[in-house]
């Protein structure tokens, strides 16, 4: 990601962001509320269109937001990543299984039987083999979020994006969701995770980005950014949340 900026009207919320997410690595994004973390993920997933900047992918695909974007490029970009939202964003009138099959069937138009088999496998992987036919209101927050993770995996993205995946959960439900994310990291998924969970970030990240005021203030290994932060803003933030 090169020179990315994003404005909402006069408000510039991302300012010249340069970052790299290596294949198979986990990048964690931390920083105070309002610093631009969610907007950054939404730009990566093309839910927001950046004002300026470029994305370059290893396979040669690139988009340049300084020029008018082709619709096909936007669709290609969107398909590269799966997003897990803070508030789950499940379809309330669909079962866990139907939530997971919706994208592959309706958007990707893949073979129905194969999609159902895959969805069952993914729901089993996140520990919900007994809950496949339940509706979101019949599931705990942690279970709903695990459906959200299975749903994002089902579109077979190159990159998994997690936007504060545990911040809406009761404390006793956080562990199960973090364990699923850790398992994905161990399997070699490429991921960008916005989180305030310092312990988790230290364990799981290859690279940590600390943002404030729309800028990347500091980035590096978890040891560098979380254990020995150089910047005062990072130090203050970590003191506040630890
Ligand atoms: P974070 O995830 O770090 O809390 P956000 O990316 O959600 O930060 O927000 C960064 C800034 O952008 C905030 O000032 C927020 O109010 C603003 N913002 C986010 N989305 C919109 C939007 N759709 N319209 C206007 N302002 C927005």
PDB file of C-alpha atoms in Angstrom, residues 37-240:
ATOM      1  CA  UNK A  37      -7.816   1.765  11.804  1.00  0.00           C
ATOM      2  CA  UNK A  38     -11.275   0.697  10.606  1.00  0.00           C
ATOM      3  CA  UNK A  39     -11.100   3.004   7.601  1.00  0.00           C
ATOM      4  CA  UNK A  40      -7.756   1.456   6.655  1.00  0.00           C
ATOM      5  CA  UNK A  41      -9.250  -2.053   6.685  1.00  0.00           C
ATOM      6  CA  UNK A  42     -12.319  -0.868   4.781  1.00  0.00           C
ATOM      7  CA  UNK A  43     -10.047   0.628   2.107  1.00  0.00           C
ATOM      8  CA  UNK A  44      -8.200  -2.693   1.822  1.00  0.00           C
ATOM      9  CA  UNK A  45     -11.527  -4.459   1.301  1.00  0.00           C
ATOM     10  CA  UNK A  46     -12.816  -1.759  -1.096  1.00  0.00           C
ATOM     11  CA  UNK A  47     -15.732  -0.999   1.212  1.00  0.00           C
ATOM     12  CA  UNK A  48     -14.327   2.542   1.101  1.00  0.00           C
ATOM     13  CA  UNK A  49     -12.611   4.017  -1.908  1.00  0.00           C
ATOM     14  CA  UNK A  50      -9.321   5.690  -0.977  1.00  0.00           C
ATOM     15  CA  UNK A  51      -8.872   9.306  -2.086  1.00  0.00           C
ATOM     16  CA  UNK A  52      -5.312   8.702  -3.317  1.00  0.00           C
ATOM     17  CA  UNK A  53      -2.783   5.886  -3.251  1.00  0.00           C
ATOM     18  CA  UNK A  54      -1.965   2.539  -4.779  1.00  0.00           C
ATOM     19  CA  UNK A  55      -2.226  -1.142  -3.920  1.00  0.00           C
ATOM     20  CA  UNK A  56       0.202  -3.613  -5.412  1.00  0.00           C
ATOM     21  CA  UNK A  57      -0.262  -7.362  -5.055  1.00  0.00           C
ATOM     22  CA  UNK A  58       2.316 -10.078  -5.434  1.00  0.00           C
ATOM     23  CA  UNK A  59       0.426 -11.574  -8.387  1.00  0.00           C
ATOM     24  CA  UNK A  60       0.896  -8.365 -10.353  1.00  0.00           C
ATOM     25  CA  UNK A  61      -2.601  -6.979  -9.807  1.00  0.00           C
ATOM     26  CA  UNK A  62      -2.546  -3.308  -8.896  1.00  0.00           C
ATOM     27  CA  UNK A  63      -4.963  -0.453  -8.472  1.00  0.00           C
ATOM     28  CA  UNK A  64      -4.184   3.226  -8.590  1.00  0.00           C
ATOM     29  CA  UNK A  65      -6.731   5.395  -6.811  1.00  0.00           C
ATOM     30  CA  UNK A  66      -5.226   8.565  -8.278  1.00  0.00           C
ATOM     31  CA  UNK A  67      -6.968   7.589 -11.503  1.00  0.00           C
ATOM     32  CA  UNK A  68     -10.582   6.728 -12.168  1.00  0.00           C
ATOM     33  CA  UNK A  69     -11.091   3.152 -11.097  1.00  0.00           C
ATOM     34  CA  UNK A  70     -12.472   0.440 -13.361  1.00  0.00           C
ATOM     35  CA  UNK A  71     -15.437  -1.389 -11.885  1.00  0.00           C
ATOM     36  CA  UNK A  72     -13.776  -4.732 -12.614  1.00  0.00           C
ATOM     37  CA  UNK A  73     -10.683  -3.704 -10.627  1.00  0.00           C
ATOM     38  CA  UNK A  74     -12.848  -2.801  -7.654  1.00  0.00           C
ATOM     39  CA  UNK A  75     -14.528  -6.236  -7.802  1.00  0.00           C
ATOM     40  CA  UNK A  76     -11.153  -7.978  -8.103  1.00  0.00           C
ATOM     41  CA  UNK A  77      -9.876  -6.029  -5.095  1.00  0.00           C
ATOM     42  CA  UNK A  78     -12.985  -6.855  -3.068  1.00  0.00           C
ATOM     43  CA  UNK A  79     -12.606 -10.583  -3.754  1.00  0.00           C
ATOM     44  CA  UNK A  80      -9.053 -10.652  -2.482  1.00  0.00           C
ATOM     45  CA  UNK A  81     -10.027 -10.173   1.150  1.00  0.00           C
ATOM     46  CA  UNK A  82     -12.577 -11.462   3.625  1.00  0.00           C
ATOM     47  CA  UNK A  83     -13.694  -9.117   6.386  1.00  0.00           C
ATOM     48  CA  UNK A  84     -14.678 -10.019   9.940  1.00  0.00           C
ATOM     49  CA  UNK A  85     -16.613  -7.153  11.529  1.00  0.00           C
ATOM     50  CA  UNK A  86     -16.685  -5.928  15.106  1.00  0.00           C
ATOM     51  CA  UNK A  87     -20.475  -6.382  15.277  1.00  0.00           C
ATOM     52  CA  UNK A  88     -20.538  -9.677  13.285  1.00  0.00           C
ATOM     53  CA  UNK A  89     -22.936  -8.294  10.610  1.00  0.00           C
ATOM     54  CA  UNK A  90     -24.627 -11.677  10.086  1.00  0.00           C
ATOM     55  CA  UNK A  91     -27.886 -11.942   8.159  1.00  0.00           C
ATOM     56  CA  UNK A  92     -30.424 -12.251  11.007  1.00  0.00           C
ATOM     57  CA  UNK A  93     -32.956 -14.268   8.987  1.00  0.00           C
ATOM     58  CA  UNK A  94     -30.439 -16.871   7.822  1.00  0.00           C
ATOM     59  CA  UNK A  95     -29.018 -19.842   9.750  1.00  0.00           C
ATOM     60  CA  UNK A  96     -25.307 -20.140  10.575  1.00  0.00           C
ATOM     61  CA  UNK A  97     -24.898 -22.448   7.566  1.00  0.00           C
ATOM     62  CA  UNK A  98     -26.811 -20.119   5.228  1.00  0.00           C
ATOM     63  CA  UNK A  99     -24.732 -17.170   6.405  1.00  0.00           C
ATOM     64  CA  UNK A 100     -21.595 -19.036   5.391  1.00  0.00           C
ATOM     65  CA  UNK A 101     -22.907 -20.251   2.009  1.00  0.00           C
ATOM     66  CA  UNK A 102     -24.439 -16.921   0.937  1.00  0.00           C
ATOM     67  CA  UNK A 103     -21.253 -15.321  -0.524  1.00  0.00           C
ATOM     68  CA  UNK A 104     -19.988 -18.380  -2.435  1.00  0.00           C
ATOM     69  CA  UNK A 105     -23.470 -19.199  -3.797  1.00  0.00           C
ATOM     70  CA  UNK A 106     -24.949 -15.790  -4.531  1.00  0.00           C
ATOM     71  CA  UNK A 107     -21.878 -13.673  -5.311  1.00  0.00           C
ATOM     72  CA  UNK A 108     -19.393 -16.245  -6.580  1.00  0.00           C
ATOM     73  CA  UNK A 109     -22.042 -18.578  -8.069  1.00  0.00           C
ATOM     74  CA  UNK A 110     -20.101 -21.695  -7.121  1.00  0.00           C
ATOM     75  CA  UNK A 111     -21.450 -25.246  -7.149  1.00  0.00           C
ATOM     76  CA  UNK A 112     -24.090 -25.629  -4.430  1.00  0.00           C
ATOM     77  CA  UNK A 113     -23.132 -29.058  -3.104  1.00  0.00           C
ATOM     78  CA  UNK A 114     -19.437 -28.180  -2.879  1.00  0.00           C
ATOM     79  CA  UNK A 115     -20.265 -24.884  -1.150  1.00  0.00           C
ATOM     80  CA  UNK A 116     -22.446 -26.608   1.457  1.00  0.00           C
ATOM     81  CA  UNK A 117     -19.745 -29.202   2.151  1.00  0.00           C
ATOM     82  CA  UNK A 118     -17.140 -26.453   2.528  1.00  0.00           C
ATOM     83  CA  UNK A 119     -19.415 -24.422   4.853  1.00  0.00           C
ATOM     84  CA  UNK A 120     -19.951 -27.464   7.084  1.00  0.00           C
ATOM     85  CA  UNK A 121     -16.206 -28.036   7.203  1.00  0.00           C
ATOM     86  CA  UNK A 122     -15.543 -24.403   8.103  1.00  0.00           C
ATOM     87  CA  UNK A 123     -18.228 -24.309  10.792  1.00  0.00           C
ATOM     88  CA  UNK A 124     -16.752 -27.482  12.274  1.00  0.00           C
ATOM     89  CA  UNK A 125     -13.313 -25.893  12.185  1.00  0.00           C
ATOM     90  CA  UNK A 126     -14.552 -22.940  14.288  1.00  0.00           C
ATOM     91  CA  UNK A 127     -16.252 -25.330  16.741  1.00  0.00           C
ATOM     92  CA  UNK A 128     -19.853 -24.873  15.621  1.00  0.00           C
ATOM     93  CA  UNK A 129     -20.641 -28.328  14.241  1.00  0.00           C
ATOM     94  CA  UNK A 130     -23.716 -28.490  16.519  1.00  0.00           C
ATOM     95  CA  UNK A 131     -25.002 -25.012  15.716  1.00  0.00           C
ATOM     96  CA  UNK A 132     -25.173 -24.954  11.938  1.00  0.00           C
ATOM     97  CA  UNK A 133     -28.954 -24.731  11.732  1.00  0.00           C
ATOM     98  CA  UNK A 134     -29.383 -22.079  14.400  1.00  0.00           C
ATOM     99  CA  UNK A 135     -30.142 -18.417  13.688  1.00  0.00           C
ATOM    100  CA  UNK A 136     -27.889 -15.611  14.945  1.00  0.00           C
ATOM    101  CA  UNK A 137     -30.275 -14.700  17.783  1.00  0.00           C
ATOM    102  CA  UNK A 138     -29.916 -18.264  19.100  1.00  0.00           C
ATOM    103  CA  UNK A 139     -26.106 -17.947  19.283  1.00  0.00           C
ATOM    104  CA  UNK A 140     -23.847 -16.197  21.796  1.00  0.00           C
ATOM    105  CA  UNK A 141     -21.733 -13.267  20.616  1.00  0.00           C
ATOM    106  CA  UNK A 142     -18.652 -15.488  20.488  1.00  0.00           C
ATOM    107  CA  UNK A 143     -20.484 -18.078  18.401  1.00  0.00           C
ATOM    108  CA  UNK A 144     -21.835 -15.398  16.057  1.00  0.00           C
ATOM    109  CA  UNK A 145     -18.331 -14.059  15.577  1.00  0.00           C
ATOM    110  CA  UNK A 146     -17.057 -17.549  14.771  1.00  0.00           C
ATOM    111  CA  UNK A 147     -19.796 -17.792  12.108  1.00  0.00           C
ATOM    112  CA  UNK A 148     -18.467 -14.429  10.861  1.00  0.00           C
ATOM    113  CA  UNK A 149     -14.980 -15.914  10.575  1.00  0.00           C
ATOM    114  CA  UNK A 150     -16.264 -19.022   8.746  1.00  0.00           C
ATOM    115  CA  UNK A 151     -18.215 -16.759   6.392  1.00  0.00           C
ATOM    116  CA  UNK A 152     -15.122 -14.709   5.549  1.00  0.00           C
ATOM    117  CA  UNK A 153     -13.059 -17.882   4.974  1.00  0.00           C
ATOM    118  CA  UNK A 154     -15.734 -19.349   2.687  1.00  0.00           C
ATOM    119  CA  UNK A 155     -15.027 -16.893  -0.107  1.00  0.00           C
ATOM    120  CA  UNK A 156     -11.454 -18.240  -0.138  1.00  0.00           C
ATOM    121  CA  UNK A 157      -9.758 -14.861   0.191  1.00  0.00           C
ATOM    122  CA  UNK A 158      -6.041 -14.231  -0.082  1.00  0.00           C
ATOM    123  CA  UNK A 159      -6.182 -11.922   2.899  1.00  0.00           C
ATOM    124  CA  UNK A 160      -8.280 -12.064   6.065  1.00  0.00           C
ATOM    125  CA  UNK A 161      -9.191  -8.747   7.681  1.00  0.00           C
ATOM    126  CA  UNK A 162     -10.377  -8.572  11.296  1.00  0.00           C
ATOM    127  CA  UNK A 163     -11.833  -5.314  12.618  1.00  0.00           C
ATOM    128  CA  UNK A 164     -11.725  -5.465  16.433  1.00  0.00           C
ATOM    129  CA  UNK A 165     -13.236  -8.963  16.289  1.00  0.00           C
ATOM    130  CA  UNK A 166     -13.561  -9.349  20.061  1.00  0.00           C
ATOM    131  CA  UNK A 167     -14.380  -5.857  21.277  1.00  0.00           C
ATOM    132  CA  UNK A 168     -18.159  -6.443  21.357  1.00  0.00           C
ATOM    133  CA  UNK A 169     -17.811  -9.694  23.315  1.00  0.00           C
ATOM    134  CA  UNK A 170     -18.230 -10.443  27.003  1.00  0.00           C
ATOM    135  CA  UNK A 171     -14.770 -11.114  28.469  1.00  0.00           C
ATOM    136  CA  UNK A 172     -15.365 -14.861  28.928  1.00  0.00           C
ATOM    137  CA  UNK A 173     -16.124 -15.264  25.205  1.00  0.00           C
ATOM    138  CA  UNK A 174     -13.037 -13.457  23.905  1.00  0.00           C
ATOM    139  CA  UNK A 175     -10.660 -16.426  24.297  1.00  0.00           C
ATOM    140  CA  UNK A 176     -12.545 -18.777  21.948  1.00  0.00           C
ATOM    141  CA  UNK A 177     -12.532 -16.237  19.130  1.00  0.00           C
ATOM    142  CA  UNK A 178      -8.859 -15.322  19.632  1.00  0.00           C
ATOM    143  CA  UNK A 179      -7.978 -19.036  19.593  1.00  0.00           C
ATOM    144  CA  UNK A 180      -9.659 -19.467  16.207  1.00  0.00           C
ATOM    145  CA  UNK A 181      -7.681 -16.492  14.858  1.00  0.00           C
ATOM    146  CA  UNK A 182      -4.443 -17.905  16.308  1.00  0.00           C
ATOM    147  CA  UNK A 183      -5.157 -21.232  14.614  1.00  0.00           C
ATOM    148  CA  UNK A 184      -5.588 -19.459  11.277  1.00  0.00           C
ATOM    149  CA  UNK A 185      -2.290 -17.642  11.835  1.00  0.00           C
ATOM    150  CA  UNK A 186      -0.585 -20.979  12.504  1.00  0.00           C
ATOM    151  CA  UNK A 187      -2.062 -22.379   9.296  1.00  0.00           C
ATOM    152  CA  UNK A 188      -0.324 -19.602   7.380  1.00  0.00           C
ATOM    153  CA  UNK A 189      -3.238 -17.302   6.549  1.00  0.00           C
ATOM    154  CA  UNK A 190      -2.268 -13.769   5.609  1.00  0.00           C
ATOM    155  CA  UNK A 191      -4.088 -11.469   7.997  1.00  0.00           C
ATOM    156  CA  UNK A 192      -4.503  -7.871   9.125  1.00  0.00           C
ATOM    157  CA  UNK A 193      -6.057  -7.591  12.571  1.00  0.00           C
ATOM    158  CA  UNK A 194      -7.237  -4.426  14.326  1.00  0.00           C
ATOM    159  CA  UNK A 195      -7.214  -5.186  18.047  1.00  0.00           C
ATOM    160  CA  UNK A 196      -6.645  -3.751  21.505  1.00  0.00           C
ATOM    161  CA  UNK A 197      -5.589  -7.159  22.864  1.00  0.00           C
ATOM    162  CA  UNK A 198      -1.895  -6.533  23.541  1.00  0.00           C
ATOM    163  CA  UNK A 199      -1.108 -10.038  24.787  1.00  0.00           C
ATOM    164  CA  UNK A 200      -2.749 -11.590  21.726  1.00  0.00           C
ATOM    165  CA  UNK A 201      -1.003  -9.129  19.390  1.00  0.00           C
ATOM    166  CA  UNK A 202       2.359  -9.934  20.971  1.00  0.00           C
ATOM    167  CA  UNK A 203       1.830 -13.671  20.510  1.00  0.00           C
ATOM    168  CA  UNK A 204       0.344 -13.709  17.035  1.00  0.00           C
ATOM    169  CA  UNK A 205       1.814 -10.792  15.053  1.00  0.00           C
ATOM    170  CA  UNK A 206       4.790 -10.735  12.781  1.00  0.00           C
ATOM    171  CA  UNK A 207       4.427  -6.988  12.398  1.00  0.00           C
ATOM    172  CA  UNK A 208       2.648  -4.321  14.449  1.00  0.00           C
ATOM    173  CA  UNK A 209       1.462  -0.973  13.156  1.00  0.00           C
ATOM    174  CA  UNK A 210       0.641   1.790  15.616  1.00  0.00           C
ATOM    175  CA  UNK A 211      -1.613   4.535  14.244  1.00  0.00           C
ATOM    176  CA  UNK A 212      -2.628   7.902  15.595  1.00  0.00           C
ATOM    177  CA  UNK A 213      -4.418  10.790  13.915  1.00  0.00           C
ATOM    178  CA  UNK A 214      -4.512   9.056  10.511  1.00  0.00           C
ATOM    179  CA  UNK A 215      -0.758   8.411  10.433  1.00  0.00           C
ATOM    180  CA  UNK A 216       1.376   5.355  11.034  1.00  0.00           C
ATOM    181  CA  UNK A 217       3.371   6.574  14.020  1.00  0.00           C
ATOM    182  CA  UNK A 218       5.509   3.490  14.482  1.00  0.00           C
ATOM    183  CA  UNK A 219       5.770  -0.010  13.035  1.00  0.00           C
ATOM    184  CA  UNK A 220       7.891  -3.089  13.471  1.00  0.00           C
ATOM    185  CA  UNK A 221       8.042  -6.393  15.324  1.00  0.00           C
ATOM    186  CA  UNK A 222       5.831  -6.823  18.436  1.00  0.00           C
ATOM    187  CA  UNK A 223       8.994  -6.681  20.555  1.00  0.00           C
ATOM    188  CA  UNK A 224       9.892  -3.336  19.034  1.00  0.00           C
ATOM    189  CA  UNK A 225       6.470  -1.662  19.041  1.00  0.00           C
ATOM    190  CA  UNK A 226       4.710  -3.270  22.011  1.00  0.00           C
ATOM    191  CA  UNK A 227       7.552  -4.123  24.380  1.00  0.00           C
ATOM    192  CA  UNK A 228       9.979  -1.283  23.649  1.00  0.00           C
ATOM    193  CA  UNK A 229       8.002   1.453  21.877  1.00  0.00           C
ATOM    194  CA  UNK A 230      10.133   4.358  20.756  1.00  0.00           C
ATOM    195  CA  UNK A 231       7.413   6.922  20.213  1.00  0.00           C
ATOM    196  CA  UNK A 232       5.812   8.720  23.117  1.00  0.00           C
ATOM    197  CA  UNK A 233       2.322   8.364  21.631  1.00  0.00           C
ATOM    198  CA  UNK A 234       2.721   4.574  21.483  1.00  0.00           C
ATOM    199  CA  UNK A 235       4.044   4.471  25.051  1.00  0.00           C
ATOM    200  CA  UNK A 236       1.128   6.548  26.333  1.00  0.00           C
ATOM    201  CA  UNK A 237      -1.445   4.462  24.504  1.00  0.00           C
ATOM    202  CA  UNK A 238      -0.035   1.183  25.816  1.00  0.00           C
ATOM    203  CA  UNK A 239       0.081   2.561  29.359  1.00  0.00           C
ATOM    204  CA  UNK A 240      -3.580   3.529  29.083  1.00  0.00           C
TER     205      UNK A 240
END
